[in-house]
Amino acid sequence: MAKDDIYQASLEYHSRGRPGKIAVIPTKPTLTQRDLSLAYSPGVAEPCREIARNPDEAFKYTARGNLVAVVSNGTAILGIGNLGALASKPVMEGKGVLFKKFADIDVFDIEVDTLDIDEFVDTVARLEPTFGGINLEDIRAPECFDIERKLKERMQIPVMHDDQHGTAIISGAALLNAAEVTGRKLSEIKVVVNGAGASGIACTNYMIGLGVKAENVIMCDSKGVLNKKRDDELHWSKLPFVRDVPGRYLADVMDGADMLLGLSVKGAVKPEMLKRMAKNPIVFAMANPDPEIDYPEAIAARPDLIMATGRSDFPNQVNNVLGFPFIFRGALDTRAKAINEEMKRAATMALAKLAKAEVPDSVSRAYGGEKFHFGRNYLIPKPFDPRVLYYVAPAVAQAAMDTGAARVRIDIEEYRENLRRRTEPGRAVMSVAISKAKALRKRLALPDATDARVIAVAHQVINEGIAKPVLIGEKARVQAAMDGFDEDLFEIIDPVKPPSHELLEQRLREHEGMFSGTELDSHTLGALMADLRMVDGMLSASEKGVYKDKIPAVLRHVGRRPGVRRIVGMHIMLIKDRALFFADTTLVIQPSAEDLADCARLCAEAVSALGITPRIAFVSYNNFGASPAPDAQKIRDAHELFVVRNPGIEATGPIQADIALEPEEFRGVVSAERMPRAANLLIFPNLDSANAAFRLVRVTAGAAALGPLLLGLRRPANVMPRGSTVQEAVSMAAITLAMPVLATESGAYRSVGPGVGPNVSAQWAAPRE
């Protein structure tokens, strides 16, 4: 998009509908007079008294613990300059949007109309009772150094000037990894810095803290090299970087430099300068909005360079959004008194570590399908990598506790898990299964193991300690793909040479053409191994092929549990913090009343095993038998069969879907005695309606859909549909292995249906039919 186009689009974006980008949203009910009397007078008086008695109670009764002030005087707005306090408001609102989007932190933007340092400091310092932290933004140098220092001295909450420290923290992570990629030691590299403003000085000081030697740094400002020959008066912030070196301008000091750190202006660096740098030079050209030298021009001059910029369309974007939301998240959640150097370094180390981890396909999708791997073009994570939250914030929180900056102590692993649940909708629902799978560390068959997605799933399953993958595929290719992992952590089975197992060979001989000279299909082998207990479960996670081509192997070779009429498929729909379960979304096209009752029982067991109390709704177009039509009668019969056979399980029907999900909204439509509680497990009349419903909810409500989970098999086996993410497959791996054990331990339901024993959950491993 051309610059003129993006500027016009931005004006329309900001003015369309409700002007601006942020709003205040109530977090408590305000529907009744009683609600209002609690929110305000007279009820609000009691929290006021509690806070007066104990100021820490403000974190319990108010939003202070999740509220940051973004404060500016507008003297250094982006790359534009001093436009004044009011003109900085769109930027400050934008900063608030980023805080909320990436770390769920609430923000008030505050524009202070003064150029006087002490007036600014007094204004901000007096706001301390309101906020949990202060983010200073777009304040020019050198005033910004004095403002931040004075506020830190006066305030007992975190204060950070992001233009200084955010850029330093992110570029520090990039530098650590660039040094690793090029085989350099920080203590030995020669660095030239162009730009002696807030970011340039902060980044340089930070690099020195990471291990760069101060004497190996040469700094230039807008007038040239900071050397002893300068006759102009320098601000105190520049004095530590004055050197006794020859040369007056940037071009004079580039010979043999290992790194160029640019925080200046577009066009400040010429191709000839890069040609004089050392082998494999590190160039961080981070002028905003355009770098000191364009990426294509730099690569043309030095094909061996490693480059980072502030631009999203070039590799290695140094974007402050990788830092400030998560640093403040960790600081707020420990009620830190400050953001100290140790907390900043913890953030840097966490980002550098994350860049080396395998990148989930959800990140690739956010960037047009591009694949990312640690190396010279991928030194730091991408801004839309959701893992940054649970990598950086816990690291910062731990550093806050270790250094005494924290007022409260938290369990870091529990904290990390809670943060992870925010980024992965299924994780909260799946936490029981994931925890159980980690405790069991069972063996999981993964067919079609030469597929890239299967390998990615295997890597993550190992890294998270969920299972020991049994990879079924061509041994040499699979082995190469698993390079770097200890061979004790996984197994490889080549379908050309199946394991020697008497029952397996017998089953294979029953199916002519599958054995004795013909290569065995990996899905068939995986299903048979699961059914024969040679592995603890099977998951088909490959991107190749479609669902209907892979599911037959499971249905043909894994037996049903006794008493189960049909195998059914259940989807878990995750909408914000709410979990709904839809069935049968996959297999049975026109179920009978008996089929629907059995489906409801199987689903109820599964939901209960996940630690959730099922509340079932048999969905129809009519309510409670209002229609005499045969289709409506089928739903009535299914509901009656289920209630008789499964006493104690809450179920209602026939009922319309909207009433089932939000019954309180329909008081007066449904009589009080029939008013159900909100359902979480919906049994649909047929495959058409169930499948359409889960797809519509996924698209229109932005729900995550996990599944289908195959229910009724005697041994756990599942097939992921094409288009599923690696993370969804990892969650499914956990549920595949943990569900039988969880169902047995929960004692699920003591049904009295025909062919069902006293504890149906215990029959997952019953003899094959």
Coordinates of C-alpha atoms in Angstrom, one line a residue, residues 28-44:
K28 CA -19.8 -6.0 36.6
P29 CA -23.5 -6.4 35.9
T30 CA -25.5 -3.1 35.6
L31 CA -28.9 -4.5 34.7
T32 CA -30.9 -3.7 37.8
Q33 CA -31.3 -1.0 40.5
R34 CA -29.5 -3.3 42.9
D35 CA -26.6 -3.6 40.6
L36 CA -26.3 0.2 40.4
S37 CA -26.6 0.6 44.2
L38 CA -23.6 -1.8 44.5
A39 CA -21.6 -0.2 41.7
Y40 CA -22.1 3.3 43.1
S41 CA -23.9 4.8 46.1
P42 CA -24.6 3.6 48.7
G43 CA -22.8 0.2 48.4
V44 CA -19.6 1.5 47.0

